[in-house]
Coordinates of C-alpha atoms in Angstrom, one line a residue:
M634 CA -45.3 -52.9 -246.9
I635 CA -42.1 -51.6 -245.3
Q636 CA -39.0 -53.8 -245.7
L637 CA -36.7 -53.9 -242.7
P638 CA -33.0 -53.6 -243.4
D639 CA -30.8 -56.6 -243.2
S640 CA -28.8 -55.1 -240.3
F641 CA -32.0 -54.9 -238.2
S642 CA -32.7 -58.6 -238.8
Y643 CA -29.2 -59.4 -237.8
F644 CA -29.5 -57.6 -234.5
R645 CA -32.9 -59.1 -233.9
D646 CA -31.5 -62.7 -234.4
R647 CA -28.6 -61.9 -232.1
E648 CA -31.0 -60.7 -229.4
T649 CA -33.1 -63.8 -229.7
L650 CA -30.0 -66.0 -229.5
A651 CA -28.8 -64.2 -226.4
R652 CA -32.2 -64.5 -224.7
S653 CA -32.4 -68.2 -225.4
Q654 CA -28.8 -68.6 -224.0
V655 CA -29.9 -66.8 -220.8
L656 CA -32.9 -69.0 -220.5
R657 CA -30.8 -72.1 -220.9
R658 CA -28.5 -71.0 -218.2
S659 CA -31.2 -70.0 -215.8
W660 CA -33.6 -72.9 -216.3
P661 CA -31.4 -75.5 -214.4
F662 CA -31.0 -73.0 -211.6
L663 CA -34.8 -72.7 -211.4
L664 CA -35.0 -76.5 -211.3
D665 CA -32.5 -76.6 -208.5
L666 CA -34.5 -74.0 -206.6
C667 CA -37.7 -76.1 -206.9
V668 CA -35.8 -79.2 -205.6
A669 CA -34.4 -77.2 -202.7
G670 CA -37.8 -75.9 -201.9
I671 CA -39.2 -79.4 -201.8
G672 CA -36.4 -80.5 -199.5
L673 CA -36.9 -77.6 -197.1
A674 CA -40.7 -78.3 -196.9
C675 CA -40.0 -81.9 -196.1
F676 CA -37.6 -80.9 -193.3
Y677 CA -40.1 -78.5 -191.8
A678 CA -42.8 -81.2 -191.8
V679 CA -40.4 -83.6 -190.0
V680 CA -39.7 -81.1 -187.3
Q681 CA -43.4 -80.4 -186.7
L682 CA -44.2 -84.1 -186.7
A683 CA -41.5 -84.8 -184.1
R684 CA -42.8 -82.1 -181.8
Y685 CA -46.3 -83.7 -181.8
W686 CA -45.2 -87.4 -181.6
F687 CA -42.7 -87.0 -178.8
G688 CA -45.0 -84.9 -176.7
H689 CA -47.1 -86.3 -173.9
P690 CA -50.1 -88.4 -174.9
M691 CA -53.4 -86.6 -175.0
P692 CA -55.9 -88.1 -172.6
E693 CA -59.0 -87.3 -174.7
I694 CA -59.1 -85.9 -178.2
V695 CA -62.2 -84.2 -179.4
I696 CA -62.5 -84.3 -183.2
S697 CA -63.4 -80.9 -184.6
L698 CA -65.7 -80.8 -187.6
S699 CA -64.6 -77.3 -188.6
P700 CA -63.1 -77.1 -192.1
S701 CA -60.2 -75.0 -190.6
A702 CA -59.0 -78.2 -188.8
L703 CA -58.8 -80.2 -192.1
P704 CA -55.3 -79.1 -193.2
R705 CA -53.7 -80.3 -189.9
Y706 CA -55.8 -83.5 -189.9
A707 CA -54.9 -84.2 -193.5
F708 CA -51.2 -83.8 -192.8
Y709 CA -51.3 -86.3 -189.9
S710 CA -53.2 -88.8 -192.0
V711 CA -50.9 -88.5 -195.0
V712 CA -47.8 -89.1 -192.8
R713 CA -49.4 -92.2 -191.2
I714 CA -50.3 -93.7 -194.6
W715 CA -46.9 -93.1 -196.1
L716 CA -44.9 -94.3 -193.2
A717 CA -47.1 -97.5 -193.2
Y718 CA -46.4 -97.7 -197.0
A719 CA -42.6 -97.5 -196.4
L720 CA -42.8 -100.3 -193.8
S721 CA -44.9 -102.3 -196.3
L722 CA -42.4 -101.9 -199.1
I723 CA -39.5 -103.0 -197.0
F724 CA -41.4 -105.9 -195.6
A725 CA -42.7 -107.0 -199.1
I726 CA -39.2 -107.0 -200.6
G727 CA -37.6 -108.9 -197.8
Y728 CA -40.5 -111.4 -197.4
G729 CA -41.0 -112.0 -201.1
Y730 CA -37.2 -112.4 -201.7
T731 CA -36.8 -114.9 -198.8
A732 CA -39.9 -116.9 -199.9
A733 CA -38.8 -117.0 -203.6
Y734 CA -35.2 -118.2 -203.0
N735 CA -35.5 -120.4 -199.9
R736 CA -37.3 -123.6 -200.9
R737 CA -37.2 -125.0 -197.4
V738 CA -39.4 -122.3 -196.0
E739 CA -41.2 -121.2 -199.2
A740 CA -44.4 -123.2 -198.7
L741 CA -44.5 -122.2 -195.0
M742 CA -44.0 -118.5 -195.7
I743 CA -46.6 -118.4 -198.5
A744 CA -49.1 -120.2 -196.2
G745 CA -48.2 -117.6 -193.5
L746 CA -48.9 -114.9 -196.0
D747 CA -52.2 -116.4 -196.8
I748 CA -53.1 -116.5 -193.1
L749 CA -51.9 -112.9 -192.4
Q750 CA -53.8 -111.3 -195.4
S751 CA -56.9 -113.1 -194.2
I752 CA -56.8 -111.6 -190.7
P753 CA -58.9 -108.4 -190.5
V754 CA -57.4 -105.2 -189.3
L755 CA -59.6 -105.2 -186.2
S756 CA -58.2 -108.6 -185.2
F757 CA -54.7 -107.1 -185.1
L758 CA -56.0 -104.1 -183.2
P759 CA -56.0 -105.3 -179.5
G760 CA -52.5 -106.7 -179.5
V761 CA -50.9 -104.0 -181.6
M762 CA -52.4 -101.0 -179.9
L763 CA -51.9 -102.3 -176.3
A764 CA -48.3 -103.3 -177.1
M765 CA -47.4 -99.9 -178.6
V766 CA -49.0 -98.0 -175.7
A767 CA -47.2 -100.1 -173.2
L768 CA -43.9 -99.6 -175.1
F769 CA -44.3 -95.8 -175.1
P770 CA -46.5 -95.1 -172.1
S771 CA -45.5 -91.4 -171.7
R772 CA -45.3 -90.3 -175.4
Q773 CA -47.9 -89.8 -178.1
I774 CA -45.8 -91.9 -180.5
G775 CA -47.1 -95.1 -178.9
V776 CA -50.7 -94.6 -180.2
E777 CA -49.3 -93.2 -183.5
M778 CA -47.1 -96.2 -184.1
G779 CA -50.1 -98.5 -183.3
A780 CA -52.2 -96.7 -185.9
I781 CA -49.4 -96.9 -188.5
I782 CA -48.9 -100.6 -187.9
L783 CA -52.7 -101.2 -188.3
I784 CA -52.6 -99.3 -191.6
F785 CA -49.5 -101.4 -192.5
T786 CA -51.6 -104.6 -192.1
G787 CA -54.1 -103.3 -194.6
Q788 CA -51.4 -102.4 -197.2
V789 CA -48.6 -104.9 -197.2
W790 CA -49.9 -108.3 -198.3
N791 CA -50.7 -107.6 -202.0
M792 CA -47.2 -106.0 -202.4
A793 CA -45.5 -109.1 -200.9
F794 CA -47.5 -111.4 -203.3
S795 CA -46.7 -109.2 -206.3
F796 CA -42.9 -109.2 -205.6
Y797 CA -42.9 -112.9 -204.9
S798 CA -44.8 -113.6 -208.1
S799 CA -42.4 -111.3 -210.1
L800 CA -39.3 -113.1 -208.8
K801 CA -40.8 -116.5 -209.7
S802 CA -41.5 -115.4 -213.3
I803 CA -38.1 -113.8 -214.1
P804 CA -37.0 -115.2 -217.5
R805 CA -34.3 -117.9 -217.4
E806 CA -32.0 -116.0 -219.8
L807 CA -31.9 -113.0 -217.5
R808 CA -31.0 -115.2 -214.5
E809 CA -28.3 -116.9 -216.6
A810 CA -26.8 -113.5 -217.6
A811 CA -26.6 -112.5 -213.9
T812 CA -24.9 -115.8 -213.1
I813 CA -22.4 -115.4 -216.0
Y814 CA -21.5 -111.9 -214.9
R815 CA -21.1 -113.1 -211.3
F816 CA -23.6 -110.7 -209.7
S817 CA -23.6 -110.7 -206.0
P818 CA -27.0 -111.3 -204.3
W819 CA -27.2 -107.5 -203.6
Q820 CA -26.2 -106.6 -207.2
R821 CA -28.7 -109.1 -208.6
L822 CA -31.4 -107.5 -206.4
I823 CA -30.6 -104.0 -207.6
E824 CA -29.8 -104.7 -211.2
L825 CA -32.3 -107.4 -212.1
E826 CA -35.0 -108.4 -209.6
L827 CA -36.2 -104.9 -208.5
P828 CA -36.3 -103.6 -212.1
Y829 CA -38.1 -106.7 -213.3
A830 CA -40.7 -106.4 -210.5
A831 CA -40.9 -102.6 -210.7
I832 CA -44.2 -102.4 -212.8
G833 CA -46.1 -104.8 -210.6
L834 CA -44.8 -103.1 -207.4
V835 CA -45.7 -99.7 -208.6
W836 CA -49.3 -100.6 -209.5
N837 CA -49.7 -102.7 -206.3
S838 CA -48.3 -99.7 -204.3
M839 CA -51.0 -97.6 -205.7
V840 CA -53.7 -100.0 -204.6
S841 CA -52.0 -100.5 -201.3
V842 CA -52.1 -96.7 -200.6
A843 CA -55.7 -96.8 -201.7
G844 CA -56.3 -99.6 -199.2
G845 CA -54.7 -97.4 -196.5
W846 CA -57.2 -94.7 -197.2
F847 CA -60.0 -97.3 -197.1
F848 CA -59.1 -98.5 -193.6
L849 CA -58.0 -95.1 -192.3
M850 CA -61.4 -94.5 -190.6
A851 CA -61.1 -97.8 -188.7
C852 CA -57.4 -97.1 -187.7
E853 CA -57.8 -93.5 -186.4
M854 CA -60.9 -93.9 -184.3
F855 CA -62.0 -97.1 -182.6
V856 CA -63.3 -98.5 -179.3
L857 CA -61.4 -101.3 -177.6
G858 CA -63.5 -102.5 -174.7
S859 CA -63.8 -99.6 -172.3
R860 CA -61.1 -97.5 -174.0
D861 CA -61.8 -95.0 -176.7
F862 CA -58.8 -94.4 -179.0
R863 CA -58.9 -91.3 -181.2
L864 CA -56.3 -89.7 -183.3
P865 CA -56.5 -86.3 -185.1
G866 CA -56.8 -87.2 -188.7
L867 CA -58.9 -87.2 -191.9
G868 CA -60.2 -90.7 -191.1
S869 CA -61.5 -89.8 -187.7
Y870 CA -62.9 -86.5 -189.1
L871 CA -64.9 -88.5 -191.7
Q872 CA -66.0 -91.1 -189.2
T873 CA -67.2 -88.5 -186.8
A874 CA -69.0 -86.7 -189.6
A875 CA -70.7 -89.9 -190.8
S876 CA -71.7 -91.0 -187.3
T877 CA -73.3 -87.7 -186.6
G878 CA -74.9 -87.4 -190.0
N879 CA -73.2 -84.0 -190.7
A880 CA -73.4 -83.9 -194.5
E881 CA -71.5 -80.6 -194.8
A882 CA -68.5 -82.1 -192.9
I883 CA -68.6 -85.2 -195.0
I884 CA -68.4 -83.1 -198.2
W885 CA -65.6 -81.0 -196.8
G886 CA -63.7 -84.2 -195.8
L887 CA -64.2 -85.9 -199.1
F888 CA -63.1 -82.7 -201.0
T889 CA -59.9 -82.6 -199.0
M890 CA -59.2 -86.3 -199.5
I891 CA -59.8 -86.0 -203.3
A892 CA -57.5 -83.0 -203.4
I893 CA -54.8 -85.0 -201.7
I894 CA -55.3 -88.0 -204.0
V895 CA -55.1 -85.9 -207.1
A896 CA -52.0 -84.2 -205.9
T897 CA -50.5 -87.6 -205.0
D898 CA -51.3 -88.9 -208.5
Q899 CA -49.7 -85.9 -210.2
L900 CA -46.7 -85.4 -207.9
L901 CA -45.8 -89.1 -207.2
W902 CA -47.6 -91.8 -209.1
R903 CA -47.4 -90.3 -212.6
P904 CA -43.6 -89.7 -212.3
V905 CA -43.1 -93.2 -210.9
I906 CA -45.2 -94.8 -213.7
A907 CA -43.2 -92.9 -216.3
W908 CA -39.9 -94.0 -214.6
S909 CA -40.9 -97.6 -214.3
D910 CA -41.8 -97.8 -218.0
K911 CA -38.2 -98.2 -218.9
F912 CA -38.1 -101.6 -217.0
K913 CA -40.5 -103.2 -219.5
F914 CA -39.2 -106.5 -220.8
E915 CA -39.3 -106.3 -224.6
Q916 CA -37.0 -106.3 -227.6
V917 CA -38.9 -103.5 -229.5
E918 CA -39.2 -100.1 -227.9
T919 CA -42.7 -98.8 -227.5
T920 CA -43.6 -95.7 -229.5
S921 CA -45.6 -94.1 -226.8
R922 CA -44.3 -93.3 -223.3
V923 CA -45.9 -91.9 -220.2
R924 CA -44.5 -88.5 -219.5
S925 CA -44.3 -86.4 -216.3
P926 CA -43.2 -82.8 -215.7
L927 CA -42.1 -83.6 -212.2
L928 CA -39.9 -86.5 -213.4
H929 CA -38.4 -84.1 -216.0
L930 CA -37.7 -81.7 -213.1
F931 CA -35.8 -84.4 -211.1
Q932 CA -34.0 -85.7 -214.2
H933 CA -32.8 -82.3 -215.4
S934 CA -31.9 -80.7 -212.0
R935 CA -28.1 -80.0 -212.0
G936 CA -27.9 -80.5 -208.2
L937 CA -29.5 -84.0 -208.4
L938 CA -27.4 -84.8 -211.5
N939 CA -24.2 -83.9 -209.8
L940 CA -25.2 -85.8 -206.7
R941 CA -25.9 -88.9 -208.8
N942 CA -22.8 -88.6 -210.9
H943 CA -20.3 -87.7 -208.2
T944 CA -21.7 -89.4 -205.2
I945 CA -24.3 -92.2 -205.7
Q946 CA -22.8 -93.8 -208.8
P947 CA -19.2 -93.8 -207.6
L948 CA -20.3 -95.1 -204.3
A949 CA -22.4 -97.9 -205.9
E950 CA -19.5 -98.9 -208.2
S951 CA -17.0 -99.0 -205.3
I952 CA -19.4 -101.2 -203.3
Y953 CA -19.9 -103.6 -206.2
Q954 CA -16.2 -103.7 -206.9
R955 CA -15.4 -104.4 -203.2
L956 CA -18.0 -107.1 -203.1
A957 CA -16.5 -108.7 -206.2
E958 CA -13.0 -108.5 -204.8
N959 CA -14.1 -110.1 -201.6
R960 CA -15.8 -113.0 -203.5
R961 CA -12.6 -113.5 -205.6
R962 CA -10.4 -113.4 -202.4
I963 CA -12.7 -115.9 -200.6
A964 CA -12.7 -118.2 -203.6
A965 CA -8.9 -118.0 -204.0
N966 CA -8.2 -118.6 -200.3
A967 CA -10.9 -121.2 -199.8
V968 CA -9.5 -124.5 -198.5
P969 CA -11.5 -127.6 -199.5
L970 CA -13.2 -129.1 -196.5
T971 CA -12.2 -132.5 -195.4
Q972 CA -14.9 -135.2 -195.0
E973 CA -14.6 -134.9 -191.2
A974 CA -15.0 -131.1 -191.3
R975 CA -17.9 -131.4 -193.6
K976 CA -19.6 -133.8 -191.2
R977 CA -18.9 -131.4 -188.3
R978 CA -20.5 -128.5 -190.3
D979 CA -23.5 -130.5 -191.1
R980 CA -24.0 -131.6 -187.5
W981 CA -23.8 -128.0 -186.4
N982 CA -26.3 -126.8 -189.0
N983 CA -28.7 -129.6 -188.1
T984 CA -28.4 -128.8 -184.4
L985 CA -29.0 -125.1 -185.0
R986 CA -32.0 -126.0 -187.2
A987 CA -33.4 -128.3 -184.6
V988 CA -33.0 -125.7 -181.8
T989 CA -34.8 -123.1 -184.0
V990 CA -37.6 -125.5 -184.8
I991 CA -38.0 -126.5 -181.1
V992 CA -38.1 -122.8 -180.0
A993 CA -40.7 -121.9 -182.7
V994 CA -42.8 -124.9 -181.9
G995 CA -42.6 -124.2 -178.2
G996 CA -43.7 -120.6 -178.8
V997 CA -46.6 -121.7 -181.0
L998 CA -47.7 -124.3 -178.4
Y999 CA -47.6 -121.8 -175.6
A1000 CA -49.7 -119.3 -177.5
A1001 CA -52.1 -122.1 -178.6
I1002 CA -52.6 -123.3 -175.0
H1003 CA -53.5 -119.8 -173.9
A1004 CA -55.8 -119.3 -176.9
L1005 CA -57.6 -122.6 -176.2
S1006 CA -58.2 -121.4 -172.6
L1007 CA -60.0 -118.4 -174.1
L1008 CA -62.0 -120.5 -176.5
H1009 CA -63.4 -122.5 -173.6
E1010 CA -65.5 -119.4 -172.8
V1011 CA -67.3 -119.5 -176.1
R1012 CA -70.9 -120.8 -175.8
R1013 CA -72.4 -123.2 -178.3
S1014 CA -74.9 -120.6 -179.6
E1015 CA -72.0 -118.2 -180.3
F1016 CA -70.1 -120.9 -182.1
F1017 CA -73.1 -121.6 -184.4
E1018 CA -73.5 -117.8 -185.0
I1019 CA -69.9 -117.7 -186.1
M1020 CA -70.3 -120.6 -188.5
V1021 CA -73.5 -119.2 -190.1
G1022 CA -71.8 -115.8 -190.4
A1023 CA -68.8 -117.5 -192.1
F1024 CA -71.0 -119.1 -194.7
A1025 CA -72.9 -115.8 -195.4
T1026 CA -69.6 -113.8 -195.7
F1027 CA -68.2 -116.5 -198.0
L1028 CA -71.2 -116.0 -200.4
R1029 CA -70.8 -112.2 -200.3
V1030 CA -67.0 -112.4 -201.0
N1031 CA -67.4 -114.6 -204.0
T1032 CA -70.3 -112.6 -205.4
A1033 CA -68.2 -109.4 -205.0
L1034 CA -65.2 -111.0 -206.8
L1035 CA -67.3 -112.2 -209.8
L1036 CA -69.0 -108.8 -210.2
A1037 CA -65.6 -107.0 -209.8
S1038 CA -63.8 -109.2 -212.3
A1039 CA -66.6 -108.7 -214.9
W1040 CA -65.6 -105.1 -215.5
T1041 CA -62.1 -104.7 -214.2
I1042 CA -60.4 -107.2 -216.6
P1043 CA -61.6 -105.6 -219.8
A1044 CA -61.1 -102.1 -218.4
G1045 CA -57.6 -102.9 -217.1
V1046 CA -56.5 -104.3 -220.4
A1047 CA -57.9 -101.2 -222.3
I1048 CA -56.1 -98.9 -219.9
G1049 CA -52.8 -100.8 -220.1
F1050 CA -52.8 -101.0 -223.9
H1051 CA -53.6 -97.4 -224.6
P1052 CA -51.4 -94.8 -222.9
R1053 CA -53.7 -91.9 -223.9
L1054 CA -56.6 -93.6 -222.1
A1055 CA -54.3 -94.4 -219.2
R1056 CA -53.5 -90.7 -218.8
I1057 CA -57.2 -90.0 -218.2
A1058 CA -58.4 -93.3 -216.6
Q1059 CA -55.5 -93.9 -214.2
P1060 CA -56.0 -90.7 -212.1
V1061 CA -59.8 -91.3 -212.1
A1062 CA -59.3 -94.9 -210.9
Q1063 CA -56.7 -93.8 -208.3
I1064 CA -59.2 -91.3 -206.9
A1065 CA -62.1 -93.7 -206.9
A1066 CA -59.9 -96.4 -205.3
S1067 CA -58.7 -94.1 -202.6
V1068 CA -62.0 -92.5 -201.5
P1069 CA -63.1 -94.6 -198.5
A1070 CA -66.3 -96.3 -199.4
T1071 CA -67.2 -96.1 -195.7
A1072 CA -67.5 -92.3 -196.1
L1073 CA -70.0 -92.8 -198.9
F1074 CA -71.8 -95.6 -197.2
P1075 CA -74.4 -93.6 -195.3
V1076 CA -75.7 -92.2 -198.7
V1077 CA -75.6 -95.8 -200.2
L1078 CA -77.5 -97.2 -197.2
I1079 CA -80.2 -94.6 -197.2
A1080 CA -80.7 -95.2 -201.0
L1081 CA -80.9 -99.0 -200.5
V1082 CA -83.4 -98.7 -197.7
R1083 CA -85.6 -96.4 -199.8
I1084 CA -85.7 -99.0 -202.7
G1085 CA -86.3 -101.9 -200.3
G1086 CA -82.7 -103.2 -199.9
G1087 CA -80.5 -103.2 -196.8
L1088 CA -77.1 -103.9 -195.4
G1089 CA -77.1 -107.5 -196.8
I1090 CA -76.9 -106.0 -200.3
G1091 CA -75.0 -102.9 -199.3
S1092 CA -72.2 -105.0 -197.8
I1093 CA -71.5 -106.6 -201.2
L1094 CA -71.3 -103.2 -202.8
L1095 CA -68.9 -102.0 -200.1
M1096 CA -66.7 -105.1 -200.5
M1097 CA -66.6 -104.4 -204.3
L1098 CA -65.7 -100.7 -203.6
G1099 CA -62.9 -101.8 -201.4
T1100 CA -61.4 -104.7 -203.3
Q1101 CA -62.1 -104.4 -207.1
W1102 CA -59.1 -102.1 -207.4
Y1103 CA -56.7 -105.0 -206.5
I1104 CA -57.9 -106.7 -209.7
L1105 CA -58.0 -103.6 -211.8
F1106 CA -54.5 -102.3 -211.0
N1107 CA -52.9 -105.7 -211.3
V1108 CA -54.5 -106.2 -214.7
I1109 CA -53.3 -102.8 -215.8
A1110 CA -49.8 -103.7 -214.7
G1111 CA -50.0 -107.1 -216.6
A1112 CA -51.3 -105.4 -219.8
M1113 CA -48.5 -102.8 -219.6
A1114 CA -45.9 -105.5 -219.1
I1115 CA -46.9 -107.4 -222.3
P1116 CA -43.9 -106.9 -224.7
T1117 CA -44.6 -104.5 -227.5
D1118 CA -43.1 -107.0 -230.1
L1119 CA -45.7 -109.6 -229.2
R1120 CA -48.5 -107.1 -229.6
E1121 CA -47.1 -106.1 -233.0
V1122 CA -46.9 -109.7 -234.1
A1123 CA -50.6 -110.1 -233.2
A1124 CA -51.4 -107.1 -235.3
L1125 CA -49.2 -108.3 -238.1
F1126 CA -51.0 -111.6 -238.3
K1127 CA -54.4 -109.8 -238.0
F1128 CA -55.6 -111.7 -235.0
T1129 CA -59.3 -111.4 -234.3
T1130 CA -60.5 -110.1 -230.9
A1131 CA -61.1 -113.6 -229.6
Q1132 CA -57.7 -114.8 -230.8
R1133 CA -55.9 -111.8 -229.2
W1134 CA -57.6 -112.5 -225.9
K1135 CA -57.0 -116.2 -226.0
T1136 CA -53.4 -116.2 -227.4
L1137 CA -51.9 -112.9 -226.1
I1138 CA -53.9 -111.0 -223.5
L1139 CA -55.1 -113.6 -221.1
P1140 CA -51.8 -115.6 -221.0
G1141 CA -49.8 -112.3 -220.7
I1142 CA -51.8 -110.9 -217.8
F1143 CA -52.4 -114.3 -216.1
P1144 CA -49.7 -114.0 -213.4
Y1145 CA -50.8 -110.5 -212.5
L1146 CA -54.5 -111.5 -212.6
I1147 CA -54.0 -114.3 -210.2
T1148 CA -52.1 -111.9 -207.8
G1149 CA -54.9 -109.5 -208.1
L1150 CA -57.6 -112.1 -207.4
V1151 CA -55.7 -113.6 -204.4
T1152 CA -55.3 -110.2 -202.8
A1153 CA -58.8 -109.1 -203.7
S1154 CA -60.2 -112.2 -202.1
G1155 CA -58.2 -111.5 -198.9
G1156 CA -59.2 -107.9 -199.1
A1157 CA -62.9 -108.7 -199.4
W1158 CA -62.8 -110.9 -196.3
N1159 CA -60.9 -108.1 -194.5
A1160 CA -63.5 -105.5 -195.7
S1161 CA -66.3 -107.5 -194.3
I1162 CA -65.5 -106.1 -190.8
I1163 CA -66.7 -102.7 -192.1
A1164 CA -69.2 -103.8 -194.7
E1165 CA -71.3 -105.9 -192.3
Y1166 CA -71.3 -103.7 -189.3
F1167 CA -71.7 -100.0 -189.6
H1168 CA -72.4 -97.0 -187.2
L1169 CA -74.8 -94.5 -188.6
E1170 CA -76.2 -91.5 -186.6
N1171 CA -75.7 -93.2 -183.2
H1172 CA -77.3 -96.4 -184.5
T1173 CA -75.5 -99.6 -185.3
L1174 CA -76.5 -101.4 -188.5
E1175 CA -75.4 -105.0 -189.0
T1176 CA -76.2 -108.1 -191.0
V1177 CA -75.4 -111.8 -190.6
G1178 CA -71.7 -112.3 -191.3
L1179 CA -68.3 -113.1 -189.9
G1180 CA -67.2 -109.5 -190.3
A1181 CA -70.1 -108.3 -188.1
V1182 CA -69.2 -110.9 -185.4
I1183 CA -65.6 -109.6 -185.4
S1184 CA -66.6 -105.9 -185.3
A1185 CA -69.2 -106.5 -182.5
A1186 CA -66.7 -108.5 -180.5
T1187 CA -64.1 -105.7 -180.8
D1188 CA -66.6 -103.1 -179.6
S1189 CA -67.7 -105.1 -176.6
G1190 CA -64.2 -106.4 -175.7
K1191 CA -65.2 -110.1 -176.1
F1192 CA -61.7 -111.4 -177.0
Q1193 CA -62.7 -115.1 -177.0
I1194 CA -65.3 -114.5 -179.8
L1195 CA -62.8 -112.2 -181.7
L1196 CA -60.2 -115.0 -181.5
L1197 CA -62.5 -117.8 -182.7
A1198 CA -64.0 -115.7 -185.5
T1199 CA -60.5 -114.7 -186.7
I1200 CA -59.4 -118.4 -186.7
V1201 CA -62.4 -119.4 -188.7
M1202 CA -61.8 -116.6 -191.2
A1203 CA -58.2 -117.4 -191.6
A1204 CA -58.9 -121.1 -192.0
M1205 CA -61.4 -120.5 -194.8
V1206 CA -59.1 -118.1 -196.7
V1207 CA -56.2 -120.5 -196.4
T1208 CA -58.3 -123.4 -197.6
I1209 CA -59.5 -121.5 -200.6
N1210 CA -55.9 -120.4 -201.4
R1211 CA -54.6 -124.0 -201.1
L1212 CA -57.3 -125.5 -203.3
V1213 CA -57.8 -122.8 -205.9
W1214 CA -55.2 -120.0 -206.0
R1215 CA -52.0 -122.0 -205.3
P1216 CA -52.5 -124.4 -208.3
L1217 CA -53.1 -121.3 -210.5
Y1218 CA -50.0 -119.7 -209.1
R1219 CA -48.0 -122.7 -210.2
L1220 CA -49.6 -122.7 -213.6
A1221 CA -48.6 -119.0 -213.9
E1222 CA -45.0 -119.8 -213.0
T1223 CA -44.6 -122.7 -215.4
R1224 CA -46.8 -122.1 -218.4
Y1225 CA -47.5 -118.4 -218.6
K1226 CA -44.0 -117.0 -218.1
V1227 CA -42.5 -114.5 -220.6
G1228 CA -39.1 -115.7 -222.0
A1229 CA -37.0 -115.6 -225.1

């Protein structure tokens, strides 16, 4: 064997060192190029979208089933879903924050949230769509905004419940620390409340986006009386393919949707999950972390690092400092109110409150009078049909919840406790949750008919496919939020499986589980409008149920039946929430709350 001289080894080592230094210098530059490319792609997408939205409305849109139309349709649908998600996130944070910290309106707001989540998407449809078209009569953006708001109504409620539940379960010592350091409300939101609620918001965001895909077909293509609203998109493509029985088009549409969902999981949800893991409330750091190449890209980009260090952080610090100085100045210059001034202030506040209540009550009474005038047109036979349908849907909803809970609770705990399993199961669950069951429903119906079943059984399956993910993703979030030190104590004392479930797992996931069950219950009622009334190859299949009544009333333009059926559905959901879920929420806030 030939021995190389020492001088050769020296020069080889110098060359390797020089090459590694070049790579270290060039790698951040490549990261900056990737970030710049992403920014330019987003700018181009905004320009193309603005040209379409602010153009003249299209009188009649024919949905092409050619695979070449899928990229454009997919782009439009993705934009609608993510704009609806942005609206949902803003609304959820504002609504949950107000409900959690304003005791005077807390009960009213939570009751309103119960009612709103129980109203089906199609019940929002007439008012929302006609209002948006009237607001933008000469632009395509009117119909687009209507579809986005309809998707918003299918996404937002579980996020609002999640944020509200997280705020109510913040440990007392963290609140006391924020008070001692004199955090402003804005600083407390940024530094404490949003980080503590991050894990629940992330997983509920995933299921909300999945819910947006579920209702996409109903929001992009629907009939309102004599008017046929159609928007170019993946949902209208799949609905057209399902109604015509075009199996090839259904396969192409599902393939495109699954590709988008996989890309979303890798490019968005995996980085966000890895990022939110640092907000876990624990005293012992976990040994296994979720990792993401894209998160590494953003964290090690020199351009983004300079932007954060030289712009965002100094700006945030200056804002916090200015707010603190203003509070100190106001406290120093504050003059104690005299008893007479205090009385005048209280009189003014009471007057303002009374005027607000009078205006609100007047508006409600005005709307109620007009609604009652519509209800006079409902015949007795139609009323009995609605009540029988409500009972049938009630049984289907609870059956779907029991069957969904039987597998989602153990599966969610297993995924939340094992990061390696989560890396495989979480993308699969995200794909399964996002694929609209309505696109697969023709195949399910044909199989059920062949084995002697029908839409009565198929509707329970469709409800499960649309709502079981609310429970699964909330249980995963709850399992991931259980502190690592508590799990290590359970292992140290060698708890049996039954002891771990009774002492650690069920109490730990309880607040998240209740949130998942509440939103799954509302989602199952909402899904009944699709599960109990389905168009297949120019035929309409329906079964006895409240959802079928609402869908049929929307198709025929019978607004009086639509209104009464919506009121009955909302009343049933609110009653169940008051009698069952609200006491469980209070139990989660008081007994099953993580604290030091």
